[in-house]
Amino acid sequence: EIVLTQSPGTLSLSPGERATLSCRASQSVSSSSLAWYQQKPGQAPRLLIYGKVSRATGIPDRFSGSGSGTDFTLTISGLEPEDFAVYYCQQYGSSPLTFGGGTKVEIK
Amino acid sequence: EVKLSESGGGLVQPGGSLRLSCEGSGFTFSNYATSWVRQAPGKGLEWVSAISGSATRTDYADSVKGRFTVSRDNSKNTLFLQMNSLRAEDTAVYYCAKDQRPWLWSPGDLYFDLWGRGTLVTVSS
């Protein structure tokens, strides 16, 4: 099973700042099969990025994904008030699919 | 509107059973593999089980294998999760979620573009 480790656990930033979230895999993730989700309190997760770099429908271009092999990054280029939430990475290149433990982006 | 709606959660004693349902609408339900994903209180996401669009293939996390059974009735656009021998550690919000890509099935090869709002399962005496 591929273990995904997200860091930092919490990121304290101000609106307008750039957020860089890391997701490290215990083994190489094949075929760039890496997704990112956003979850707000009391809500279901929302798909942001799939295929490592492709934005899901309706996701603004301030969200971008990058990386390869075992190291992946979600970047939010300028935080909007609605971006403060918890973010999860997920790999789907190997069974079972697995999620990272999450990074909370909070207002500084 | 494309939507998934779960139901069937509640309080159950350890060792008991519960059946969750998830109704899809606004899309061709039978074309998509669908999963159950759970989230324990204050914790992260854990994949539980998956079923192909045709209902011929299933897959389970080791933590639930032999206790949970996933099924679907495409004539009613509904996904089910039969949960037996429940344990305290099964306490969580259970979400149903559909894969973004139609007609695809490969164990583990799933990511989710549509989620329900979740249903809470509490296992406690």
Short mmCIF file of C-alpha atoms in Angstrom, two decimals:
data_model
loop_
_atom_site.label_atom_id
_atom_site.label_comp_id
_atom_site.label_asym_id
_atom_site.label_seq_id
_atom_site.Cartn_x
_atom_site.Cartn_y
_atom_site.Cartn_z
CA GLU A 1 0.00 0.00 0.00
CA ILE A 2 1.29 3.45 -0.90
CA VAL A 3 1.41 5.75 2.12
CA LEU A 4 0.97 9.46 1.38
CA THR A 5 2.48 11.95 3.84
CA GLN A 6 1.28 15.55 3.62
CA SER A 7 3.17 18.49 5.01
CA PRO A 8 2.91 20.77 6.76
CA GLY A 9 0.04 19.66 8.96
CA THR A 10 -1.13 23.25 9.25
CA LEU A 11 -0.25 26.25 7.11
CA SER A 12 -1.02 29.71 8.54
CA LEU A 13 -1.20 32.35 5.83
CA SER A 14 -2.92 35.64 5.00
CA PRO A 15 -5.30 36.23 2.09
CA GLY A 16 -3.37 37.00 -1.06
CA GLU A 17 -0.36 34.92 -0.05
CA ARG A 18 0.89 31.87 -1.94
CA ALA A 19 0.28 28.45 -0.43
CA THR A 20 2.51 25.46 -1.20
CA LEU A 21 1.30 22.07 0.02
CA SER A 22 3.40 18.92 -0.19
CA CYS A 23 2.39 15.29 -0.67
CA ARG A 24 5.11 12.64 -0.49
CA ALA A 25 4.49 9.00 -1.46
CA SER A 26 6.20 5.96 0.02
CA GLN A 27 6.60 4.54 -3.51
CA SER A 28 6.49 6.05 -6.96
CA VAL A 29 2.95 6.91 -8.08
CA SER A 30 2.44 5.50 -11.54
CA SER A 31 1.06 7.39 -14.52
CA SER A 32 0.79 10.68 -12.59
CA SER A 33 -2.28 9.21 -10.87
CA LEU A 34 -2.49 11.87 -8.19
CA ALA A 35 -5.53 13.94 -7.19
CA TRP A 36 -6.13 16.79 -4.76
CA TYR A 37 -9.33 17.59 -2.86
CA GLN A 38 -10.52 20.51 -0.77
CA GLN A 39 -12.78 19.98 2.23
CA LYS A 40 -14.51 22.64 4.30
CA PRO A 41 -16.05 21.96 7.73
CA GLY A 42 -19.28 19.97 7.50
CA GLN A 43 -18.93 19.49 3.75
CA ALA A 44 -17.91 16.66 1.45
CA PRO A 45 -14.54 16.81 -0.29
CA ARG A 46 -14.38 18.60 -3.64
CA LEU A 47 -12.11 17.48 -6.47
CA LEU A 48 -9.56 20.15 -7.40
CA ILE A 49 -6.85 18.41 -9.43
CA TYR A 50 -6.56 15.02 -11.13
CA GLY A 51 -3.84 13.45 -13.25
CA LYS A 52 -1.36 15.46 -11.17
CA VAL A 53 -1.92 18.71 -13.12
CA SER A 54 -5.45 18.82 -14.59
CA ARG A 55 -7.97 21.12 -12.93
CA ALA A 56 -11.45 19.75 -12.37
CA THR A 57 -14.45 21.53 -13.83
CA GLY A 58 -15.01 24.95 -12.33
CA ILE A 59 -11.75 25.10 -10.40
CA PRO A 60 -10.05 28.50 -10.72
CA ASP A 61 -6.60 28.71 -12.23
CA ARG A 62 -5.01 29.90 -9.00
CA PHE A 63 -4.94 26.18 -8.11
CA SER A 64 -2.17 24.20 -9.77
CA GLY A 65 -0.62 20.78 -9.31
CA SER A 66 2.90 19.62 -10.05
CA GLY A 67 5.50 17.01 -9.17
CA SER A 68 6.48 13.51 -10.19
CA GLY A 69 7.44 10.12 -8.86
CA THR A 70 7.08 10.43 -5.11
CA ASP A 71 6.87 14.18 -4.56
CA PHE A 72 3.84 16.25 -5.48
CA THR A 73 2.78 19.82 -4.79
CA LEU A 74 -0.48 21.76 -4.76
CA THR A 75 0.04 25.49 -5.16
CA ILE A 76 -2.58 28.16 -4.55
CA SER A 77 -1.14 31.28 -6.17
CA GLY A 78 -3.05 33.87 -4.15
CA LEU A 79 -5.29 32.78 -1.32
CA GLU A 80 -8.90 33.90 -1.43
CA PRO A 81 -11.04 33.87 1.74
CA GLU A 82 -12.91 30.78 0.49
CA ASP A 83 -9.65 28.80 0.11
CA PHE A 84 -9.11 28.34 3.84
CA ALA A 85 -9.87 24.66 4.26
CA VAL A 86 -8.29 21.22 4.57
CA TYR A 87 -6.61 19.73 1.50
CA TYR A 88 -6.06 16.04 0.80
CA CYS A 89 -3.97 14.29 -1.81
CA GLN A 90 -4.98 10.87 -3.15
CA GLN A 91 -3.13 8.37 -5.32
CA TYR A 92 -4.96 6.06 -7.70
CA GLY A 93 -2.06 4.45 -9.49
CA SER A 94 -1.87 1.45 -7.19
CA SER A 95 -4.44 -0.64 -5.34
CA PRO A 96 -5.67 0.17 -2.79
CA LEU A 97 -6.17 3.85 -3.52
CA THR A 98 -5.00 5.91 -0.57
CA PHE A 99 -5.38 9.42 0.81
CA GLY A 100 -2.88 11.60 2.61
CA GLY A 101 -3.58 12.81 6.13
CA GLY A 102 -4.42 16.35 5.04
CA THR A 103 -3.05 19.88 5.33
CA LYS A 104 -5.12 22.56 7.01
CA VAL A 105 -4.74 26.03 5.51
CA GLU A 106 -5.80 28.53 8.15
CA ILE A 107 -6.01 32.30 8.29
CA LYS A 108 -3.00 33.89 9.96
CA GLU B 1 -28.50 18.72 -11.15
CA VAL B 2 -26.00 15.90 -10.67
CA LYS B 3 -26.25 14.58 -7.15
CA LEU B 4 -25.53 11.72 -4.77
CA SER B 5 -27.59 11.34 -1.59
CA GLU B 6 -26.75 8.93 1.20
CA SER B 7 -29.11 7.54 3.81
CA GLY B 8 -29.26 4.78 6.40
CA GLY B 9 -26.76 5.94 8.99
CA GLY B 10 -27.43 5.85 12.71
CA LEU B 11 -26.43 4.42 16.08
CA VAL B 12 -25.70 0.70 16.25
CA GLN B 13 -24.20 -1.52 18.92
CA PRO B 14 -20.86 -3.26 18.43
CA GLY B 15 -21.40 -6.47 16.52
CA GLY B 16 -24.52 -5.10 14.88
CA SER B 17 -25.41 -4.44 11.25
CA LEU B 18 -26.45 -1.48 9.16
CA ARG B 19 -27.24 -0.92 5.49
CA LEU B 20 -26.38 2.35 3.80
CA SER B 21 -27.92 3.57 0.56
CA CYS B 22 -26.81 6.19 -1.94
CA GLU B 23 -29.08 7.44 -4.70
CA GLY B 24 -27.64 9.10 -7.78
CA SER B 25 -29.42 11.56 -10.03
CA GLY B 26 -28.66 13.83 -12.97
CA PHE B 27 -26.27 11.42 -14.69
CA THR B 28 -26.23 7.91 -16.16
CA PHE B 29 -25.61 6.07 -12.91
CA SER B 30 -24.75 2.70 -14.46
CA ASN B 31 -21.85 4.14 -16.47
CA TYR B 32 -19.69 4.95 -13.46
CA ALA B 33 -17.77 3.00 -10.87
CA THR B 34 -18.72 4.20 -7.41
CA SER B 35 -17.08 4.00 -4.01
CA TRP B 36 -17.70 4.40 -0.33
CA VAL B 37 -15.21 6.61 1.51
CA ARG B 38 -15.39 7.22 5.25
CA GLN B 39 -14.10 9.85 7.63
CA ALA B 40 -13.83 9.22 11.35
CA PRO B 41 -14.59 12.23 13.57
CA GLY B 42 -11.78 14.78 13.25
CA LYS B 43 -9.75 12.46 11.01
CA GLY B 44 -8.83 12.09 7.36
CA LEU B 45 -10.40 10.21 4.47
CA GLU B 46 -10.30 6.41 4.17
CA TRP B 47 -11.43 4.49 1.11
CA VAL B 48 -13.74 1.60 2.04
CA SER B 49 -15.05 -0.16 -1.06
CA ALA B 50 -15.77 0.22 -4.75
CA ILE B 51 -18.03 -1.35 -7.35
CA SER B 52 -17.93 -1.20 -11.13
CA GLY B 53 -20.74 0.48 -13.06
CA SER B 54 -22.02 -2.88 -14.24
CA ALA B 55 -21.94 -4.24 -10.68
CA THR B 56 -19.82 -7.20 -11.77
CA ARG B 57 -16.60 -6.17 -9.97
CA THR B 58 -16.02 -5.14 -6.37
CA ASP B 59 -13.05 -4.19 -4.21
CA TYR B 60 -12.57 -3.63 -0.48
CA ALA B 61 -10.13 -2.16 1.97
CA ASP B 62 -8.49 -4.77 4.18
CA SER B 63 -10.07 -3.11 7.24
CA VAL B 64 -13.60 -4.07 6.10
CA LYS B 65 -13.03 -7.15 3.94
CA GLY B 66 -15.31 -10.00 5.01
CA ARG B 67 -17.58 -7.68 7.02
CA PHE B 68 -18.86 -5.16 4.45
CA THR B 69 -20.55 -5.86 1.11
CA VAL B 70 -21.03 -3.28 -1.63
CA SER B 71 -23.75 -3.66 -4.25
CA ARG B 72 -25.84 -1.55 -6.58
CA ASP B 73 -29.23 -1.58 -8.29
CA ASN B 74 -28.83 0.36 -11.52
CA SER B 75 -32.56 0.18 -12.23
CA LYS B 76 -33.02 2.36 -9.14
CA ASN B 77 -29.78 4.38 -9.48
CA THR B 78 -28.83 3.24 -6.01
CA LEU B 79 -25.62 2.07 -4.35
CA PHE B 80 -25.63 0.05 -1.13
CA LEU B 81 -23.20 -0.83 1.64
CA GLN B 82 -24.16 -3.70 3.92
CA MET B 83 -22.09 -3.44 7.09
CA ASN B 84 -21.94 -6.42 9.46
CA SER B 85 -19.95 -7.15 12.63
CA LEU B 86 -19.56 -3.44 13.24
CA ARG B 87 -16.80 -2.19 15.52
CA ALA B 88 -16.23 1.07 17.36
CA GLU B 89 -13.52 1.95 14.84
CA ASP B 90 -16.11 1.89 12.04
CA THR B 91 -17.65 5.06 13.50
CA ALA B 92 -17.43 7.67 10.76
CA VAL B 93 -19.26 9.76 8.21
CA TYR B 94 -19.71 7.54 5.16
CA TYR B 95 -19.64 9.23 1.77
CA CYS B 96 -20.53 7.74 -1.57
CA ALA B 97 -18.49 9.08 -4.46
CA LYS B 98 -18.40 8.46 -8.21
CA ASP B 99 -15.42 8.14 -10.48
CA GLN B 100 -15.07 10.90 -13.04
CA ARG B 101 -14.47 8.53 -15.99
CA PRO B 102 -17.25 6.41 -17.48
CA TRP B 103 -16.97 2.69 -18.29
CA LEU B 104 -13.69 2.30 -16.44
CA TRP B 105 -12.80 -0.36 -13.92
CA SER B 106 -9.42 -1.21 -12.52
CA PRO B 107 -8.91 -1.87 -8.80
CA GLY B 108 -7.56 1.24 -7.13
CA ASP B 109 -7.83 3.34 -10.27
CA LEU B 110 -10.54 5.70 -9.05
CA TYR B 111 -10.75 9.37 -8.27
CA PHE B 112 -13.94 11.17 -7.40
CA ASP B 113 -15.61 14.15 -9.03
CA LEU B 114 -18.97 13.86 -7.25
CA TRP B 115 -19.58 13.17 -3.57
CA GLY B 116 -22.70 12.89 -1.45
CA ARG B 117 -23.12 14.88 1.75
CA GLY B 118 -22.44 11.81 3.86
CA THR B 119 -24.28 9.81 6.51
CA LEU B 120 -23.02 9.33 10.06
CA VAL B 121 -22.57 5.83 11.45
CA THR B 122 -21.93 5.57 15.19
CA VAL B 123 -20.97 2.21 16.69
CA SER B 124 -21.36 2.35 20.44
CA SER B 125 -23.01 0.51 23.29
#
